[in-house]
Short mmCIF file of C-alpha atoms in Angstrom, two decimals:
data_model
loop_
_atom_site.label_atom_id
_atom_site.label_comp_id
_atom_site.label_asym_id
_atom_site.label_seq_id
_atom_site.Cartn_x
_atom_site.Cartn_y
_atom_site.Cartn_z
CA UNK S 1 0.00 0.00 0.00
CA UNK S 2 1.32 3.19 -1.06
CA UNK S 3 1.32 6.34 1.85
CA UNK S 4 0.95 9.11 -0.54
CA UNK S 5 -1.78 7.42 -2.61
CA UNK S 6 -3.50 7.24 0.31
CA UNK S 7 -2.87 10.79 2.11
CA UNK S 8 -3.63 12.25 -1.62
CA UNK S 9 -7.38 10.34 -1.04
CA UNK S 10 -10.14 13.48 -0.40
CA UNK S 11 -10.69 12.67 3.15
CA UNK S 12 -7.14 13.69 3.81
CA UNK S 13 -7.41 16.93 2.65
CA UNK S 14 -6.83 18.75 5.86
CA UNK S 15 -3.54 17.39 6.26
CA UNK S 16 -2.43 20.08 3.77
CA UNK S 17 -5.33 22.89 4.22
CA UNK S 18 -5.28 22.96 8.29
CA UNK S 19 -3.47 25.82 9.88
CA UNK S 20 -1.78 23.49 11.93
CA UNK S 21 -0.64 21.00 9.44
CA UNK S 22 0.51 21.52 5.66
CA UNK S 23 4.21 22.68 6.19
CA UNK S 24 4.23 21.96 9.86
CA UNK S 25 3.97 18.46 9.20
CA UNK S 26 7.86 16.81 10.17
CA UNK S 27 6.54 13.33 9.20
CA UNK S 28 3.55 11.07 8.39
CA UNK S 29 3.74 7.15 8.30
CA UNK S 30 1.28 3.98 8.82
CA UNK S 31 0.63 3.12 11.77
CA UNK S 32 -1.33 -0.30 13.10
CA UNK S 33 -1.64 -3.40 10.99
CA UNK S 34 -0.18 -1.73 7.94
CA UNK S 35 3.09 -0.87 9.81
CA UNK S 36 3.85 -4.28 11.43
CA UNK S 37 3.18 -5.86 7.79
CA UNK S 38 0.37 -7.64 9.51
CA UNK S 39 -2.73 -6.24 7.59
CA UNK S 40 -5.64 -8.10 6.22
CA UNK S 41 -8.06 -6.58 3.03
CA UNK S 42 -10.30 -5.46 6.09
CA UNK S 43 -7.52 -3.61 7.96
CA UNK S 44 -8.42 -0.53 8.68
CA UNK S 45 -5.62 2.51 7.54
CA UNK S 46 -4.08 4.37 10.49
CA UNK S 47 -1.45 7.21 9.72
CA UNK S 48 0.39 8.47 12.44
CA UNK S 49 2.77 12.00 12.23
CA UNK S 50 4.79 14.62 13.76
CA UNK S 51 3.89 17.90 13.55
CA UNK S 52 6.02 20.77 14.33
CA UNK S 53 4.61 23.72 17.61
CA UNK S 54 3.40 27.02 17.31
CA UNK S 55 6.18 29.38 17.34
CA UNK S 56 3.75 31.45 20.36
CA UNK S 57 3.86 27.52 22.39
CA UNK S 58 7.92 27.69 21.54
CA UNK S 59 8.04 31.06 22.75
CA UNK S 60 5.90 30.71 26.14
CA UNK S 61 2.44 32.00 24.83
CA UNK S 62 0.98 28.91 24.47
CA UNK S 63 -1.78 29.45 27.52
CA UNK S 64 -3.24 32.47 25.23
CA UNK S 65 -4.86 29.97 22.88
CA UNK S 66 -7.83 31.46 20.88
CA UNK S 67 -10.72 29.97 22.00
CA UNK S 68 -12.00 29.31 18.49
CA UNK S 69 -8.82 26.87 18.46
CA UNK S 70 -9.25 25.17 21.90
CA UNK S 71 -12.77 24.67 20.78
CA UNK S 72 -11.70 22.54 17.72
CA UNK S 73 -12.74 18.57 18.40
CA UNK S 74 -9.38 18.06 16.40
CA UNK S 75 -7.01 19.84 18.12
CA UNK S 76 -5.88 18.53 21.54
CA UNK S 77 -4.29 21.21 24.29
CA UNK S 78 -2.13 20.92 27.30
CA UNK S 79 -0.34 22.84 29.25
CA UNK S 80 2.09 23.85 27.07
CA UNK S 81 -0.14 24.99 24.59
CA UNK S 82 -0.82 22.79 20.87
CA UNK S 83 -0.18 18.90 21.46
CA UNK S 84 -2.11 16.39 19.38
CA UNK S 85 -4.28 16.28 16.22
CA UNK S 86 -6.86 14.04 15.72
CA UNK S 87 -8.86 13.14 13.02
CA UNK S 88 -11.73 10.32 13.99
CA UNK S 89 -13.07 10.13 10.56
CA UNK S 90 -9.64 8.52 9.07
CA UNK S 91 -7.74 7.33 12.29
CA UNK S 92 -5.57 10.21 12.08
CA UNK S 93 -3.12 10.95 15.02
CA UNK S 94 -0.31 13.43 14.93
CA UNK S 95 1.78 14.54 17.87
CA UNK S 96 3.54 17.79 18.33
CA UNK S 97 7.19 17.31 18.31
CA UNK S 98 7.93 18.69 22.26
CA UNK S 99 4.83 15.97 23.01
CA UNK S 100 6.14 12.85 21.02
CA UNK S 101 9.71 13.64 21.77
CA UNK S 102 8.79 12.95 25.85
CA UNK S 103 6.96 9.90 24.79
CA UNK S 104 10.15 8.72 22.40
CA UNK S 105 11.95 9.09 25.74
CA UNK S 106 10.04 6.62 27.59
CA UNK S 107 9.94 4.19 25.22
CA UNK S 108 6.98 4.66 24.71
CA UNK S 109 5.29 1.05 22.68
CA UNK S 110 2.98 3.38 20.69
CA UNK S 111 4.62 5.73 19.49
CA UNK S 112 8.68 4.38 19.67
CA UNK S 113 7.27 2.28 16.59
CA UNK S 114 6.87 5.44 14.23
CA UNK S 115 10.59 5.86 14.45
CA UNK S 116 11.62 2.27 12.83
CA UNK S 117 8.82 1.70 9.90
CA UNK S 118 10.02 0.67 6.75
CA UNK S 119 11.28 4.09 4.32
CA UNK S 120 8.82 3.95 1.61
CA UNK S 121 6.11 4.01 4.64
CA UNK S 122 7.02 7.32 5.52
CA UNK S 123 5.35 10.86 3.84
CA UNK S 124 5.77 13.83 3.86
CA UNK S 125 9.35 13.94 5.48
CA UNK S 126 10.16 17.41 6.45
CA UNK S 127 14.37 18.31 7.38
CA UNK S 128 12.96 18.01 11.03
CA UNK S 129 11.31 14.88 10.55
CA UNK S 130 14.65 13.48 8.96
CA UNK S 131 16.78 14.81 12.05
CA UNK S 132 14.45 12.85 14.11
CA UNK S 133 14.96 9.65 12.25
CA UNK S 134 18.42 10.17 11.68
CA UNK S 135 18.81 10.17 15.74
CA UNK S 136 16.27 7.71 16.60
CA UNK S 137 19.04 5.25 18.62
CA UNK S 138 19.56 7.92 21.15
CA UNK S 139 15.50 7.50 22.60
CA UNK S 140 16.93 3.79 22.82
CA UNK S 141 17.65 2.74 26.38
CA UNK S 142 16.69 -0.22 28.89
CA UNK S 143 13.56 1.73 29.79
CA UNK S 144 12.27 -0.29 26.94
CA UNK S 145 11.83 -3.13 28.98
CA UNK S 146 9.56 -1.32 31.94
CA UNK S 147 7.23 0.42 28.58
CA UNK S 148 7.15 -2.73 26.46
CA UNK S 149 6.80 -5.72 29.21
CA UNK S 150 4.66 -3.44 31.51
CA UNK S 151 2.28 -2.78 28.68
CA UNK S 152 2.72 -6.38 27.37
CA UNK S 153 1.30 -7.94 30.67
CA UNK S 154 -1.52 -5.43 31.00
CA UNK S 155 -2.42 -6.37 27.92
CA UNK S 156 -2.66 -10.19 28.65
CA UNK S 157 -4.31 -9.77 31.65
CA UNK S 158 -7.23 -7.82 29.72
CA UNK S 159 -6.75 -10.81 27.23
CA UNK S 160 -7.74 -13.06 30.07
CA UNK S 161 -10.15 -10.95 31.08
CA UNK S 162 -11.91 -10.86 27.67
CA UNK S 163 -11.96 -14.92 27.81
CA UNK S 164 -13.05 -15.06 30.96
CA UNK S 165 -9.85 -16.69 32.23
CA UNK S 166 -8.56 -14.96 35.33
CA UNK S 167 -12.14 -14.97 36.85
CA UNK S 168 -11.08 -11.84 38.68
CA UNK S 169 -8.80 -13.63 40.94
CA UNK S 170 -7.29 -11.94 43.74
CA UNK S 171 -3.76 -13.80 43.07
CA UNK S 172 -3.56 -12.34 39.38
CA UNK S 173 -4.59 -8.68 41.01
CA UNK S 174 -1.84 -8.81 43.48
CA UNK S 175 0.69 -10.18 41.10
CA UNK S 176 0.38 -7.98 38.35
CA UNK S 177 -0.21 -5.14 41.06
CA UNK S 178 3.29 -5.71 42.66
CA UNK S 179 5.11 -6.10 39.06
CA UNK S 180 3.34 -2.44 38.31
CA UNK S 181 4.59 -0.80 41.23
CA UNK S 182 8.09 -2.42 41.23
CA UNK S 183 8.27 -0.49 37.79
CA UNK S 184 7.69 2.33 39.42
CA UNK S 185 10.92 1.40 41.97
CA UNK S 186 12.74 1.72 39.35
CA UNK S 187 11.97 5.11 38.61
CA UNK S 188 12.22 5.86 42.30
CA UNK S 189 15.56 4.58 42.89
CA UNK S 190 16.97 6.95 40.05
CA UNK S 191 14.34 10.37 41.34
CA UNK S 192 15.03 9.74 45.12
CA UNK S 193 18.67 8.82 45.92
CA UNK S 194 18.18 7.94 49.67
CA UNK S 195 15.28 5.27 48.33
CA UNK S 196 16.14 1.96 47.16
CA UNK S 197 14.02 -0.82 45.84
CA UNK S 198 14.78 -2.63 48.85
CA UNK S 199 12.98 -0.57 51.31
CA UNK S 200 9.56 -1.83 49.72
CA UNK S 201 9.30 -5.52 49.94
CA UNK S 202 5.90 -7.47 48.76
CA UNK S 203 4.28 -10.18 48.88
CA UNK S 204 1.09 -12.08 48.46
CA UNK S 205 -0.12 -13.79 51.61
CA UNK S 206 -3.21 -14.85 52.81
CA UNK S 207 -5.24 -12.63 55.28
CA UNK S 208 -2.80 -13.93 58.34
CA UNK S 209 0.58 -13.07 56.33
CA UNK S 210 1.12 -16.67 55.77
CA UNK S 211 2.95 -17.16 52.28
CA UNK S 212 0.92 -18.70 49.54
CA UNK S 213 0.61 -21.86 46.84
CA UNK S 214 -0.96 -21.50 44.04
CA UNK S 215 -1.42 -24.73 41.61
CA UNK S 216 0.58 -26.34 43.90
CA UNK S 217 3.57 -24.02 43.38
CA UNK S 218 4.95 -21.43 45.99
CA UNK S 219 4.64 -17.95 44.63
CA UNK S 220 5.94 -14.60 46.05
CA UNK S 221 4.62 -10.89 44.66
CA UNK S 222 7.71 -10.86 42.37
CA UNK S 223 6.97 -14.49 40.12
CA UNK S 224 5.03 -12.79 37.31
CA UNK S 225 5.48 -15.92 35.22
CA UNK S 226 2.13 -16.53 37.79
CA UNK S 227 0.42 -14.46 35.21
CA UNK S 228 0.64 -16.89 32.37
CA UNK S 229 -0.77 -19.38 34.24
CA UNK S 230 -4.42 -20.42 32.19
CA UNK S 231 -6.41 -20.81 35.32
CA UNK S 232 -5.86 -20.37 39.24
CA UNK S 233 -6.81 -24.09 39.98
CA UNK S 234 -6.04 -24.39 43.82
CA UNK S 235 -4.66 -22.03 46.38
CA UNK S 236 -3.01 -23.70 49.90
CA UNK S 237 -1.51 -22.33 52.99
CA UNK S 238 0.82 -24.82 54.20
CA UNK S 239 -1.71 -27.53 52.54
CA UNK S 240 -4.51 -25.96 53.42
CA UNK S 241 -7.27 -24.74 50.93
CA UNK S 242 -8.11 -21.41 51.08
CA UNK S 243 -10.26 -19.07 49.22
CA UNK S 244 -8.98 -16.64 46.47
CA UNK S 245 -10.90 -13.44 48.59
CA UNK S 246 -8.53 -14.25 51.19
CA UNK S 247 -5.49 -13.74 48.95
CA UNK S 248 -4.27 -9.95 49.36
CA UNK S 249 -1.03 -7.77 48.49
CA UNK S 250 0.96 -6.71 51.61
CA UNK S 251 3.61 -4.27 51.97
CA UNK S 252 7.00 -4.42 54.45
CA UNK S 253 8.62 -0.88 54.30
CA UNK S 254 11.56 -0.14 55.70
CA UNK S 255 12.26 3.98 54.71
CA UNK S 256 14.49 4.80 58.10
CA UNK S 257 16.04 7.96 57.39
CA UNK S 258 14.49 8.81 54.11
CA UNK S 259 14.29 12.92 53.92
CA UNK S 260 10.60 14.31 53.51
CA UNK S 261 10.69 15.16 50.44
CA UNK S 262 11.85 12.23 49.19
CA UNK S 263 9.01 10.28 51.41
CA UNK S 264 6.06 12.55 49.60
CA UNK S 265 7.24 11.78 46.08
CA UNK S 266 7.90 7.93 47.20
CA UNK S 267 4.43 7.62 49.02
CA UNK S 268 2.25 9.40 46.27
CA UNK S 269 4.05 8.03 43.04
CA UNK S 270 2.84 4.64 44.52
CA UNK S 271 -0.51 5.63 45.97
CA UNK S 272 -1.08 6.55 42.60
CA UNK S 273 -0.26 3.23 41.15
CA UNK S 274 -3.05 1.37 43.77
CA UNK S 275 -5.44 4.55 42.72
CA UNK S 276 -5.00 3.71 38.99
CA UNK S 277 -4.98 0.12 39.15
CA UNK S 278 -7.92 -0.21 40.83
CA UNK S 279 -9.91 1.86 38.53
CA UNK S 280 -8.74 0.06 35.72
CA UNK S 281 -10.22 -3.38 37.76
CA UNK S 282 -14.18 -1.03 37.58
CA UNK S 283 -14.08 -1.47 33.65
CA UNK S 284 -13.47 -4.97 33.23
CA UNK S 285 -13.44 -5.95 29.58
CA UNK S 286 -16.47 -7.00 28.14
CA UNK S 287 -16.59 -10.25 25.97
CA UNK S 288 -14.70 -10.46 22.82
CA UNK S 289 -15.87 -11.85 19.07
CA UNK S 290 -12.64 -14.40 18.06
CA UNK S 291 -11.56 -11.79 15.62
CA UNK S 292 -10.57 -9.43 18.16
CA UNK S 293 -9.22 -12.05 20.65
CA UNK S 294 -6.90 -13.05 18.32
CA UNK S 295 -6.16 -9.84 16.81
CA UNK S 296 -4.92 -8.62 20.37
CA UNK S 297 -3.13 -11.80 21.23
CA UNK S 298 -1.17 -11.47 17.97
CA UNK S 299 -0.51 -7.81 19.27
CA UNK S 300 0.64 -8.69 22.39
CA UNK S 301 2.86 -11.30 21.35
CA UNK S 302 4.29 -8.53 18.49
CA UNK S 303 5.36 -6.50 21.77
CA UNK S 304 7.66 -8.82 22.88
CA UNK S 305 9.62 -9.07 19.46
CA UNK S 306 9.82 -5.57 18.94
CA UNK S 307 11.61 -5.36 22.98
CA UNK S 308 13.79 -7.76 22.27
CA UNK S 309 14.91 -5.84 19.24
CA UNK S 310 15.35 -2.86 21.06
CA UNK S 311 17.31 -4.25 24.25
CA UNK S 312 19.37 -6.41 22.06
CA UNK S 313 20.68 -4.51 18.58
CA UNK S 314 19.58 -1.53 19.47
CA UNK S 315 16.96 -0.95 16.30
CA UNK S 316 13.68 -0.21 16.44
CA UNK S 317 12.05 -2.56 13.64
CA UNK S 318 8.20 -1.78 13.54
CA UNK S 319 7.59 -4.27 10.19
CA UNK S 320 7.56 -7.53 11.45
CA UNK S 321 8.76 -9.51 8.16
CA UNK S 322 10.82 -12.02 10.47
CA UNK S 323 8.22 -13.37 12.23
CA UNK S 324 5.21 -12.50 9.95
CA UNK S 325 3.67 -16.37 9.72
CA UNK S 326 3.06 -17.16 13.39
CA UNK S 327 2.16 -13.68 13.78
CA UNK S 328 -0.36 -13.76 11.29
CA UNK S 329 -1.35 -17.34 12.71
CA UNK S 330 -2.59 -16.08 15.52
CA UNK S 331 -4.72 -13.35 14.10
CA UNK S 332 -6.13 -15.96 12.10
CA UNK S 333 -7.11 -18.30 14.65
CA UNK S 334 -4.93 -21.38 14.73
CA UNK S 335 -3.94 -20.86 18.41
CA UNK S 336 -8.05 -20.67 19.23
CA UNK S 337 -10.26 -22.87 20.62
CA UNK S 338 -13.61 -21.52 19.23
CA UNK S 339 -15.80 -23.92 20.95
CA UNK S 340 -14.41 -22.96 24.66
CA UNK S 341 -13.81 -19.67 23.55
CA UNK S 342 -9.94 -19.38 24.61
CA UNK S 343 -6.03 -19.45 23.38
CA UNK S 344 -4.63 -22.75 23.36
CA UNK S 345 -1.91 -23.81 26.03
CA UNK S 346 0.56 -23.46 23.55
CA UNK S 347 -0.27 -19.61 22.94
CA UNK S 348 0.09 -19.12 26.78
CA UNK S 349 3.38 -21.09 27.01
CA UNK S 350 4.96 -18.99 24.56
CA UNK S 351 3.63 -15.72 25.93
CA UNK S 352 5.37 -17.14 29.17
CA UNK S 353 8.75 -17.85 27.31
CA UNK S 354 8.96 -14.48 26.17
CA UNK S 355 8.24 -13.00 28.86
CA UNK S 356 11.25 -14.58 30.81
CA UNK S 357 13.30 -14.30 27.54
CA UNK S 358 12.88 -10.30 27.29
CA UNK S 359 13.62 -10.17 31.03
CA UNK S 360 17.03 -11.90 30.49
CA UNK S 361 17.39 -9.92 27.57
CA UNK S 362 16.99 -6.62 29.32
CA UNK S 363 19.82 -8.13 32.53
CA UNK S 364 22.38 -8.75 29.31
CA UNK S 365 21.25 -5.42 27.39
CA UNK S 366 24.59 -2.66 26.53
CA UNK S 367 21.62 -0.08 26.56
CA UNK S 368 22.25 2.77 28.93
CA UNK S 369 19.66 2.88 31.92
CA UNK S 370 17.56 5.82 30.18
CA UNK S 371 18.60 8.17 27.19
CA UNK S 372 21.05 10.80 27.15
CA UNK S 373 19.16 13.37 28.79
CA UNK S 374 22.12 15.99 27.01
CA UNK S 375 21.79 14.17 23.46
CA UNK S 376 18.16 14.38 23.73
CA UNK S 377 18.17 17.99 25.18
CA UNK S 378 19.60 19.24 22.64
CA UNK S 379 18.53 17.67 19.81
CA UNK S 380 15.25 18.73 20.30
CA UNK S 381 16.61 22.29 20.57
CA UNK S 382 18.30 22.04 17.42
CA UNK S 383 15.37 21.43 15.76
CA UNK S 384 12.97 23.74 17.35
CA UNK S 385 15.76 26.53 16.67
CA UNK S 386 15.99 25.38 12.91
CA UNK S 387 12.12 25.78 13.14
CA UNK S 388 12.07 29.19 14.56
CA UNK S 389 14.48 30.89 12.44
CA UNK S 390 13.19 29.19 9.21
CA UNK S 391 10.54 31.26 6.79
CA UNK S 392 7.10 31.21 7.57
CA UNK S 393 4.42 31.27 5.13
#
C-alpha cells in the first residue's frame, strides 16, 4: 500500500489545508496493521505524524490559545499549549514534536514504533522529521523493557479478562499489582537517591501473612510468570485450601532515614499506582468476538519481538517480516479454541517464554539505563531553533 496514494485520497485533505498541518507536518507514516506488515483486506488505515509547535507555544504563549482553536474537536491542548491532532473520521493521530519527543523518551510502545517503519512508509518527510529519524538510537535505552513488558502484561491480563480466564482472581490482582509498582521502583531509585528498591518488599499472603501456593507451586509478589498461568486451579496455605478473597497484596517498608521530600514523592508516586490500578479493575473488559481475541493476542505477542529488538541490537524494527507467519497465525485463529472460547496452552506457554526471555534480555542489554538526557536535550533544541528561524508562510 502506497502512503501518498492514500494521504492524496479526499478525506485527507486537511492534512495540507489545516493551519496546523501543511508545512508543519515533520513526518507522516502507517501506523497499526499496515506498519507491522500484519494487515488483512479489512484492515483498517491508520497514519500516524509529527507535527512541528506554534512558534507562540515555543516562545511561552501557548496558555493564550484562541478559544475558536481550543474549541476545535481536532485539536488537543495541554499545558504547554498545541499537542495532538486528531482526526476520527480517518484514524488520524499526529503529535507535536515537544509531546512525542517525551513519549520517544520513555519508550513509549505506541509511538517508539513510528521511528523504525520501513522508508517507503514514511510521507511527507520534512528536514525536522529526517533529524528525528536520523537520531532515533539515542531515545533507545533499557527503559524499553519497563514500557514494552509493563504494557505487554496489561495487555494479557485484559486478554484473560476478555476470555473469561482470570475470573477476577485476587492472586492475578496482586501479582500484576506488585510487578506495576516495582516499575515504578525503578523510577524511584533513580528520582530519590536515599530510596532503594529494597525498602519496599511485597508479597502475596493470605489474610494472616502466611505465604501462599498456588497450583501447587509457591509464589511470592515478584513471580510474574504466575500471570501466564491459564487458570488459578487451587490455592493452599501450608496444605490448606483457602479461598482466592482471602489472597491480598501486603507491603513491608523499611524507609528509616528517608528525607521528607523524598518520602512525599515515594508515598504518592505509589498511591497513585493502587489509585489507577484499581480503577482500571471497575471497567473490566467485556466479551470479545474471536476476531478481536486473536487480533490482540497477535498484538501482544508482536510487543515482545519488537523489545527484544530494542534491548538487544539496538533498532527499532516496527515491520515484522521475520516473524510474519506465526504472527499472522494467531490473528487468524490457529492458536483458538472456538468452541471454549480461549487461546490454546501453547499460545500461553509462549507468551510465558517471552516473557522470561525479554527479562534476560533486558539483565544482558549494553543499553544505557535511560537516554542521554544531554543528546536528547539538545537535539530537540536544534530542531525547534531550525524551526524558529526558518521562513514562515
Amino acid at each position: 500500500m502506497d502512503i501518498n496514494t492514500v494521504i492524496s485520497a479526499p478525506e485527507y485533505c486537511f492534512l495540507k489545508s489545516d493551519p496546523f498541518l501543511g508545512e508543519r507536518i515533520a513526518l507522516l507514516t502507517f501506523g497499526g496493521s499496515i506498519s507491522y506488515g500484519l494487515n488483512t483486506p479489512e484492515s483498517d488505515i491508520d497514519i500516524r505524524g509529527i507535527v512541528m509547535p506554534e512558534p507562540a507555544d515555543l516562545l511561552g504563549c501557548g496558555f493564550i490559545a484562541e478559544d475558536k482553536a481550543k474549541q476545535n474537536e481536532h485539536y488537543i491542548y495541554g499545558a504547554n499549549g498545541f499537542e495532538q491532532y486528531i482526526d476520527r473520521t480517518t484514524d488520524t493521530t499526529l503529535y507535536v514534536l515537544g509531546k512525542i519527543v517525551a513519549l520517544f523518551y520513555k519508550c513509549n510502545p505506541n509511538t517508539i514504533e513510528m521511528l523504525g517503519c520501513k522508508p517507503e512508509h514514511y510521507a511527507m518527510v520534512s528536514e525536522y522529521g529526517k533529524l528525528l529519524l536520523d537520531n532515533r538510537e539515542i531515545f533507545l535505552s533499557k527503559l524499553a523493557y519497563g514500557s514494552f513488558a509493563g504494557y505487554a502484561r496489561g495487555q494479557f491480563q485484559r486478554l484473560k479478562n476478555a476470555i473469561g480466564k482470570d475470573n477476577g482472581s485476587n492472586v492475578f490482582k496482586s501479582i500484576s499489582l506488585a510487578d506495576s509498582i516495582e516499575r515504578i521502583q525503578r523510577h524511584l531509585e533513580e528520582e530519590c537517591k536515599h530510596y532503594k528498591r529494597e525498602c519496599l518488599k511485597m508479597f502475596v499472603t493470605d489474610m494472616s501473612g502466611n505465604k501462599i501456593t498456588v497450583n501447587g507451586i509457591p509464589v511470592d509478589a515478584y513471580d510474574v510468570g504466575v500471570l501466564f498461568n491459564d487458570t488459578v486451579t487451587e490455592i493452599t496455605v501450608d496444605g490448606k485450601p483457602i479461598s482466592d478473597e482471602e489472597v491480598q497484596l501486603c507491603f513491608s517498608l523499611n524507609i528509616d532515614m528517608l528525607p521528607a521530600n523524598e518520602f512525599s514523592v515515594v508515598t504518592n508516586e505509589i498511591t497513585s499506582c493502587v489509585k489507577e490500578f484499581n480503577k482500571h479493575l471497575g471497567h473490566r473488559n467485556h466479551k470479545k468476538d474471536s476476531y478481536h481475541l486473536n487480533k490482540h493476542a497477535m498484538h501482544l505477542l508482536r510487543l515482545y519481538f519488537m523489545a527484544e529488538d530494542i534491548l538487544t541490537r539496538g533498532e527499532i524494527i516496527t515491520y515484522r517480516e521475520k516473524e510474519h507467519d506465526l504472527l499472522m497465525s494467531i490473528k487468524t485463529g490457529e492458536y483458538f479454541n472456538s468452541e471454549q472460547n480461549t487461546l490454546s496452552p501453547e499460545f500461553f506457554d509462549m507468551v510465558n517464554r517471552m516473557d522470561k526471555k525479554l527479562l534476560t534480555v533486558y539483565e544482558n542489554s549494553k543499553l544505557p539505563e535511560r537516554p542521554d538526557n544531554a543528546k536528547v536535550s539538545r537535539l530537540l533544541s536544534d530542531i525547534h531553533m531550525k524551526y524558529l528561524l526558518s521562513p514562515k508562510p
